[in-house]
Coordinates of C-alpha atoms and ligand atoms in Angstrom, one line a residue:
X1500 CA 84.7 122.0 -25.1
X1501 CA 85.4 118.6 -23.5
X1502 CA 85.9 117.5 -19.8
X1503 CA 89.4 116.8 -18.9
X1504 CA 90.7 115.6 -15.7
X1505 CA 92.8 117.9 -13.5
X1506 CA 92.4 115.9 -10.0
X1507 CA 92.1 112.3 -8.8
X1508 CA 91.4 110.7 -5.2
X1509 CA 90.4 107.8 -4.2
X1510 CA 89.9 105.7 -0.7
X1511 CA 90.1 102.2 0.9
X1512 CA 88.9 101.3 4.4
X1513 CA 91.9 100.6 6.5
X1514 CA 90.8 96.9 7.2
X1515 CA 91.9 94.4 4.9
X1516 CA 90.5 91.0 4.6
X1517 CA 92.8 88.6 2.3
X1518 CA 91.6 85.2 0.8
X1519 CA 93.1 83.6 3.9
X1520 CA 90.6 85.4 6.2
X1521 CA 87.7 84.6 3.8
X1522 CA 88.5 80.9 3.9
X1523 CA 88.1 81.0 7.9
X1524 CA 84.1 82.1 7.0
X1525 CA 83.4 79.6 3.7
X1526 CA 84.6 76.7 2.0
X1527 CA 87.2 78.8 -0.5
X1528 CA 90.6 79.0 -1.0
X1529 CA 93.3 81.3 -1.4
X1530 CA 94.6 79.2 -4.6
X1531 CA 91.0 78.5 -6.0
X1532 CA 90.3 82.7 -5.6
X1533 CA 93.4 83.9 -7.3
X1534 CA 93.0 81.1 -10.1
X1535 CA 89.7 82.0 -11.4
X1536 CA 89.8 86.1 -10.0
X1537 CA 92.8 87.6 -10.0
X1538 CA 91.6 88.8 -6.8
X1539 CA 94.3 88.8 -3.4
X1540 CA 92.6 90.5 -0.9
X1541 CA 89.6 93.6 -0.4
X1542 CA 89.3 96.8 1.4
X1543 CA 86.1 96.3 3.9
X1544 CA 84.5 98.9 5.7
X1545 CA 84.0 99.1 10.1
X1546 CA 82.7 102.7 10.7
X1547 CA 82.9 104.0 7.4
X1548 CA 79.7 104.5 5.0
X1549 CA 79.7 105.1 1.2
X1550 CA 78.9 108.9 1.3
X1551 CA 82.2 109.1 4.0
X1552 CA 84.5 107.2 1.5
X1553 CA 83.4 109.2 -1.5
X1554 CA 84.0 112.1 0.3
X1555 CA 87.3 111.0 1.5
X1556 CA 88.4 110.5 -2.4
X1557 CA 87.0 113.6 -3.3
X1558 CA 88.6 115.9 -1.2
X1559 CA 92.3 114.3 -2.2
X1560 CA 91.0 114.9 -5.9
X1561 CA 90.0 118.6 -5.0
X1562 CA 93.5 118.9 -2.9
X1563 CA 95.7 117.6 -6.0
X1564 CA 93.5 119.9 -8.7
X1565 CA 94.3 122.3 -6.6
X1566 CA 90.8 124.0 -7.3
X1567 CA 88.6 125.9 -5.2
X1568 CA 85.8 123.8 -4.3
X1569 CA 83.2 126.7 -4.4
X1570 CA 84.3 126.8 -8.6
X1571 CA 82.7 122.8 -8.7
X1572 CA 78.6 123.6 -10.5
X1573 CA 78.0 120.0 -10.4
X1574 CA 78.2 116.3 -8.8
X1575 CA 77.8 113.1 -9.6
X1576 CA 77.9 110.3 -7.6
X1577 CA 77.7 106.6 -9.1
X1578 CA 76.8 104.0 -5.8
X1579 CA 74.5 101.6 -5.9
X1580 CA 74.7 101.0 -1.8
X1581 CA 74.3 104.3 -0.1
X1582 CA 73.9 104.0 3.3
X1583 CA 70.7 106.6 2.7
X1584 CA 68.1 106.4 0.0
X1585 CA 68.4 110.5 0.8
X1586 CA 69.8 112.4 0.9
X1587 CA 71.8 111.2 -1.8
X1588 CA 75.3 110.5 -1.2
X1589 CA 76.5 113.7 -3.5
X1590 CA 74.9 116.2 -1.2
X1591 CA 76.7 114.8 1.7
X1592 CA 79.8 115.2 -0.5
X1593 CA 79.3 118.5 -1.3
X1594 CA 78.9 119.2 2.5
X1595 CA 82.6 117.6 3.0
X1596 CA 84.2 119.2 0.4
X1597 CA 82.3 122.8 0.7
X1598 CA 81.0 123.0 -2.6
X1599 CA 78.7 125.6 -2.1
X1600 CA 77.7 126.7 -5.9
X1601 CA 77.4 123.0 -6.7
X1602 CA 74.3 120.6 -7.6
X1603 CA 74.7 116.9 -6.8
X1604 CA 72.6 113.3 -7.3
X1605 CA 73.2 110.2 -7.5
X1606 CA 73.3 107.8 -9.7
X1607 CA 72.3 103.8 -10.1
X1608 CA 73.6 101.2 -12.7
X1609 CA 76.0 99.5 -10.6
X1610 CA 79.3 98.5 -11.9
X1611 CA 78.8 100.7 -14.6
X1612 CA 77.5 103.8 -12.4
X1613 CA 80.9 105.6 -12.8
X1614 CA 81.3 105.4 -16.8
X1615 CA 77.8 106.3 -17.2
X1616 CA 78.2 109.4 -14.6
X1617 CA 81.4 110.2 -16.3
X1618 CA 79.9 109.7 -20.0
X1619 CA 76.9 112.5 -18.6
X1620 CA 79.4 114.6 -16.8
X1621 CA 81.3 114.9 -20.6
X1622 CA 78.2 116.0 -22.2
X1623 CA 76.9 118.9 -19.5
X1624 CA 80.2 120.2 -20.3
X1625 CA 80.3 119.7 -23.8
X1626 CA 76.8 120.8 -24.1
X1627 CA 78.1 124.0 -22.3
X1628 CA 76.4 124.1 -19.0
X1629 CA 79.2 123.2 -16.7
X1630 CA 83.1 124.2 -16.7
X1631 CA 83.6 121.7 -13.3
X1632 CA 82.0 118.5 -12.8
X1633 CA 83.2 116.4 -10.2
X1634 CA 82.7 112.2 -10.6
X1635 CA 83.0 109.7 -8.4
X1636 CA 82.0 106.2 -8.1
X1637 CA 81.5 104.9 -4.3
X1638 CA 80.3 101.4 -2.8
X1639 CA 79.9 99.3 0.1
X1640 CA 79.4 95.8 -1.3
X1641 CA 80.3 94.2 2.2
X1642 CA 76.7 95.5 3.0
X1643 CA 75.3 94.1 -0.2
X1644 CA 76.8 90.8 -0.1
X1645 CA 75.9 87.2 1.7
X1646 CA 78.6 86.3 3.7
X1647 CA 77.8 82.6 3.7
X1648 CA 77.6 82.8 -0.2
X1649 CA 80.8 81.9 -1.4
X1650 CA 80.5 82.1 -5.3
X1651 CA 79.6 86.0 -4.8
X1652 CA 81.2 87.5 -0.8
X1653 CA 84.7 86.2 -2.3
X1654 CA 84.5 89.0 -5.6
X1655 CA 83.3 92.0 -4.0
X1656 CA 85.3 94.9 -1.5
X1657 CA 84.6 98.5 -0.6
X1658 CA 85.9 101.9 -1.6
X1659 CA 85.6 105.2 -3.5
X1660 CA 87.1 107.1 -6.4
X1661 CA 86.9 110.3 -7.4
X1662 CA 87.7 112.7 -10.9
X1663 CA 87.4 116.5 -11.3
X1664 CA 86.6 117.6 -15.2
X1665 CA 87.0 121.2 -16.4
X1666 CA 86.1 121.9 -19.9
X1667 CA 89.0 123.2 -22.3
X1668 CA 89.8 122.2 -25.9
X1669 CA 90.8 119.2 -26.9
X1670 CA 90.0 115.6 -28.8
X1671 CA 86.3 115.1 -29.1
X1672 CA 85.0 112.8 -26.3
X1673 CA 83.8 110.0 -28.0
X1674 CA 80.9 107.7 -26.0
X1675 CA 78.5 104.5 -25.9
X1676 CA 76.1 103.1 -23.5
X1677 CA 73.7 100.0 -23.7
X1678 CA 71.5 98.2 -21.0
X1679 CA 69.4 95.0 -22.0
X1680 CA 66.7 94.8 -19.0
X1681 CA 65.8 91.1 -20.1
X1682 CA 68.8 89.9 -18.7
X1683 CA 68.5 91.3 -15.8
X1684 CA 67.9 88.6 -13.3
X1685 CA 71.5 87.7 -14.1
X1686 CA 72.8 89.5 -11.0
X1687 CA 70.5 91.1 -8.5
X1688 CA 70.5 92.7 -5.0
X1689 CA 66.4 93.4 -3.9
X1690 CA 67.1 94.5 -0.2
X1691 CA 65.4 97.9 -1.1
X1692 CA 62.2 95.8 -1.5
X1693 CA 62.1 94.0 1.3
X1694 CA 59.6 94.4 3.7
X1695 CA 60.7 93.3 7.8
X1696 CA 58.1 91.2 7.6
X1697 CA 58.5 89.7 4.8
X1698 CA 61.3 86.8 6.5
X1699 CA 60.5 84.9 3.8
X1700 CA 62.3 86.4 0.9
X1701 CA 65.4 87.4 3.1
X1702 CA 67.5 86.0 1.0
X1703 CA 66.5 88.2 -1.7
X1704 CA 68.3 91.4 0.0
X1705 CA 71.7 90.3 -1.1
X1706 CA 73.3 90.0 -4.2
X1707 CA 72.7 87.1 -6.3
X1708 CA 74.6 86.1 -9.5
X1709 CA 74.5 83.8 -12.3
X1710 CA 78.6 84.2 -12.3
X1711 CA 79.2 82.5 -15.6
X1712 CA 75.9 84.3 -17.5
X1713 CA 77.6 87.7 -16.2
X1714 CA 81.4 86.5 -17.3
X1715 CA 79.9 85.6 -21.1
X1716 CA 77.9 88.5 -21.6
X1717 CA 81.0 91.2 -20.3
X1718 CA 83.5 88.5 -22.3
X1719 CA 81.2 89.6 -25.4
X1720 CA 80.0 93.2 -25.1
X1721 CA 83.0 95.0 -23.5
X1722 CA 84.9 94.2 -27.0
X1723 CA 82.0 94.8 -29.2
X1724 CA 81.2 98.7 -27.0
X1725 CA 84.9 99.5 -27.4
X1726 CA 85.1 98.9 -31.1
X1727 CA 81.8 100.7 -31.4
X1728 CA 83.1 103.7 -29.8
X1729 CA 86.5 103.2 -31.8
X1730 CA 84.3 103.0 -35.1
X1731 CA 82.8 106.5 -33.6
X1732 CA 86.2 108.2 -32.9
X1733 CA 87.4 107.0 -36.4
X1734 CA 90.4 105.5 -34.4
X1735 CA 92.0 102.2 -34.6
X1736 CA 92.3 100.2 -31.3
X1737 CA 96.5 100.5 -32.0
X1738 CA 95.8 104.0 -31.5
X1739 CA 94.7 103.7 -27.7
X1740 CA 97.1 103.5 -24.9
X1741 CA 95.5 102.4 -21.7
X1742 CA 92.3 100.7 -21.3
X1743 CA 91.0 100.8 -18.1
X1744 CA 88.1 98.4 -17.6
X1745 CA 85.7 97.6 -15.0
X1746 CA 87.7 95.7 -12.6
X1747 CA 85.7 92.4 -11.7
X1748 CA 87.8 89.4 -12.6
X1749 CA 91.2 88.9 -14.5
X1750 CA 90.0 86.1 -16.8
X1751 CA 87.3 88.7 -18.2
X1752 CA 90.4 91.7 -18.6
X1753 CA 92.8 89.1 -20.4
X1754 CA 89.5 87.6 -22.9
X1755 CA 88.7 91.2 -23.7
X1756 CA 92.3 91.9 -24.5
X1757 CA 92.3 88.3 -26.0
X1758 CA 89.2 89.2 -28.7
X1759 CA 90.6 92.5 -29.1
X1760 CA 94.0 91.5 -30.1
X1761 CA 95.7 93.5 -27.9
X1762 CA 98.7 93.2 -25.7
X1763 CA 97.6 92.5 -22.2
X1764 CA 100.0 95.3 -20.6
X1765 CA 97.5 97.7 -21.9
X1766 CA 94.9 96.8 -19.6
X1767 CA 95.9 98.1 -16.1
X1768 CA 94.2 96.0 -12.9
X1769 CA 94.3 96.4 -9.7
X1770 CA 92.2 93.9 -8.1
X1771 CA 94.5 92.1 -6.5
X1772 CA 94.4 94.7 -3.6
X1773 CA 90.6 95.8 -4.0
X1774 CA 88.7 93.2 -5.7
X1775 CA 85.5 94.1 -7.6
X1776 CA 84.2 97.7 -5.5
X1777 CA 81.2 97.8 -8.1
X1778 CA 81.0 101.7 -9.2
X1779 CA 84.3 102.6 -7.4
X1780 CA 86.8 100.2 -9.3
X1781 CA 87.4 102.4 -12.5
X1782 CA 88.1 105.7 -10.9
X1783 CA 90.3 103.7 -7.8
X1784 CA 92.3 102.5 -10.7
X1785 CA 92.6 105.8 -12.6
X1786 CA 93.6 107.3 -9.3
X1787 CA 96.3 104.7 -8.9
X1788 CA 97.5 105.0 -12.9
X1789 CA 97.8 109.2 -12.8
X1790 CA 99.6 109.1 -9.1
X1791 CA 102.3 107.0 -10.3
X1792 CA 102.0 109.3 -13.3
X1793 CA 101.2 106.3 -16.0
X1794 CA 99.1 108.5 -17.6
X1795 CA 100.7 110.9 -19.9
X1796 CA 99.3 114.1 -21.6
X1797 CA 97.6 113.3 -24.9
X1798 CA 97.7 109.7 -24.0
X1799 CA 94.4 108.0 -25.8
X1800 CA 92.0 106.5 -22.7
X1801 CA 89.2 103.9 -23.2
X1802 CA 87.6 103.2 -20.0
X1803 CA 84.1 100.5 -19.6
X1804 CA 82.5 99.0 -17.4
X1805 CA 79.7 96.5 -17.3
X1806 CA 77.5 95.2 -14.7
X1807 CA 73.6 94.4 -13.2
X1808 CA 70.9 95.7 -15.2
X1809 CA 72.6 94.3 -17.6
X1810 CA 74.6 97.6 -18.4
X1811 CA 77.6 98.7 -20.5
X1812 CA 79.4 101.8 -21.6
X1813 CA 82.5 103.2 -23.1
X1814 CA 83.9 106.1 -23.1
X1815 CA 87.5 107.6 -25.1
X1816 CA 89.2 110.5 -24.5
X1817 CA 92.4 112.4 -24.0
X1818 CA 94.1 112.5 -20.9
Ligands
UT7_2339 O1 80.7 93.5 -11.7 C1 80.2 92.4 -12.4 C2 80.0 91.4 -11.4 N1 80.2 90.1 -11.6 C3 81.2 89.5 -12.4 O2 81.9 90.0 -13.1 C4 81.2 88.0 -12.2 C5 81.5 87.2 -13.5 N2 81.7 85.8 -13.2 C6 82.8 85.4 -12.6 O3 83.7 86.1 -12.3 C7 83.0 83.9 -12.5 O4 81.9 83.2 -13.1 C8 83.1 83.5 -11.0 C9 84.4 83.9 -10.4 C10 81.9 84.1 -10.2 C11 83.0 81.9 -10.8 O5 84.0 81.3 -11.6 P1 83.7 80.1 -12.6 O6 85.0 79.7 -13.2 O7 82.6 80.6 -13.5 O8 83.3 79.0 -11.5 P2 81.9 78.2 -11.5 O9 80.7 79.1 -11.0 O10 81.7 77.4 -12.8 O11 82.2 77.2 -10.3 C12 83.2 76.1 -10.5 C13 83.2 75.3 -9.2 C14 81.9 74.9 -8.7 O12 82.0 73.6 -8.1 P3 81.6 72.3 -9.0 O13 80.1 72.5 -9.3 O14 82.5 72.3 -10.2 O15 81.9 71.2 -8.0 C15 81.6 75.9 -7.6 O16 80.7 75.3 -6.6 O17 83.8 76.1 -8.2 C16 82.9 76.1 -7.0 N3 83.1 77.4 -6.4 C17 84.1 77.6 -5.5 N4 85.0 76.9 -5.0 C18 85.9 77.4 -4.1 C19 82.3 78.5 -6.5 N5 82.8 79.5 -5.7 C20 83.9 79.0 -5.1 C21 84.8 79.5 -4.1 N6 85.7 78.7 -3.6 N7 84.7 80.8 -3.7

């Protein structure tokens, strides 16, 4: 049995801040954010938390399965910035959307928290211990970020995406994950070990990034994950239709596509409208590409994302 998806959702705070309103706070520019992003504007939170955004996207993904919430066993929530350390974020989903018979937790590895979650979600229900899994990937990077910091508040925005599996018969799911810890300094966000006290190291509770270290290392091992799981699948990378990839900068879409020799119109982005929302931007994106109906049954799907820890995974399936 594999996991395949019979509902999407997916949810951006109402208030939109463009490059224009970000060049009012720092020394930035529209042209100079565009140029080296991609990114136009972000979706930034007022009242809303994480666990109320993934909840929003989950309940339009139960609405268009057209399931009954009570039938969900399990889910799993990727967020690296919920507004409690717990309950966990996935419990106050299952409150929203009334799934009564389900487990939830959350789960940490930032930007790639939702490939990872989906990747685990694939093997309960290959393993046989769930039909319905629900996945989402939620974050508040407005609350993570340093507004006065403009080489890192200029990437990030807010919002939630949700996916509903159920296991039935189909193309094997074929999956890869790596993290390499050493490099983890690269891009960190210590707030959680902050002490009020401590004034001294409040700096530390934002996120910091060593942008170009982060561009080479996703420029190099989002190519090298997908050809592994390729290699896996015995598939050639011809044979895949859409690759959906962690959305965090254009440059680093268009050099994957670049090293993997494929045309760029097989890379979908959307972060013009939401910039990078860490754990959220791969299922916003798959939300957006199934509700205009891009996706088509059978179609081959690579998704990956890549991110703090330093983490990376892949994951190919059917849609
Ligand atoms: O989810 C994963 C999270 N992270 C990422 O994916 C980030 C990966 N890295 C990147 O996307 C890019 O490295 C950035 C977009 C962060 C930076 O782009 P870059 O082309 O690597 O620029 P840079 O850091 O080399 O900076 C070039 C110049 C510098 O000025 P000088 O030293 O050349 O005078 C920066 O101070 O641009 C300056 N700069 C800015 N200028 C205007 C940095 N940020 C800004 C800004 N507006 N917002």
């Amino acid at each position: 049995m594999v996991g395949k998806i019979c509902g999407t959702g997916s949810y951006a705070p109402h208030r939109v801040m463009d490059n224009h309103d970000l060049a009012k706070i720092v020394e930035t520019s529209d042209e100079w954010i565009r140029e080296r992003t991609g990114i136009g504007k972000r979706h930034i939170i007022e009242e809303e938390t994480t666990s109320y955004m993934a909840g929003q996207a989950a309940l339009r993904a139960v609405e268009q399965s057209g399931i009954d919430p009570a039938e969900i066993e399990l889910i799993i929530l990727a967020t690296s910035s919920s507004e409690t350390v717990f309950p966990c974020a996935a419990c106050e989903v299952q409150k929203t959307i009334g799934a009564v018979h389900a487990a939830g937790y959350d789960m940490n590895a930032a930007c790639t928290g939702f490939v990872l979650a989906f990747n685990t979600a694939q093997a309960y229900i290959s393993a046989g211990i769930c039909k319905t899994v629900m996945v989402i990937g939620a974050d508040s990077m407005s609350n993570l970020v340093d507004w006065t910091d403009r080489s890192t508040c200029i990437l990030f925005g807010d919002g939630a995406g949700a996916v509903i599996l159920r296991a039935e018969e189909g193309m094997p799911v074929h999956m890869a994950a790596h993290s390499d810890g050493v490099k983890g300094p690269a891009l960190t966000e210590l707030s959680r070990h902050r002490k009020d006290w401590d004034k001294e190291n409040d700096s530390e509770s934002y996120i910091h990034m060593d942008g170009q270290a982060v561009f080479k290392f996703a420029v190099r091992k989002v190519p090298e994950i997908i050809e592994e799981v390729l290699d896996q699948a015995g598939m050639r990378l011809d044979e895949v239709d859409h690759f959906v990839l962690h959305q965090a900068n254009r440059r680093i879409i268009e050099a994957v596509a670049k090293r993997l020799k494929t045309d760029i119109s097989k890379f979908p982005m959307n972060l013009e409208e939401y910039a990078n929302t860490s754990a959220a931007t791969v299922p916003i994106l798959l939300d957006e590409l199934n509700r205009k109906d891009v996706l088509k049954r059978g179609e081959k799907v690579m998704l990956s994302g890549f991110g703090a820890g330093l983490t990376w995974a892949a994951c190919l399936f059917e849609w």
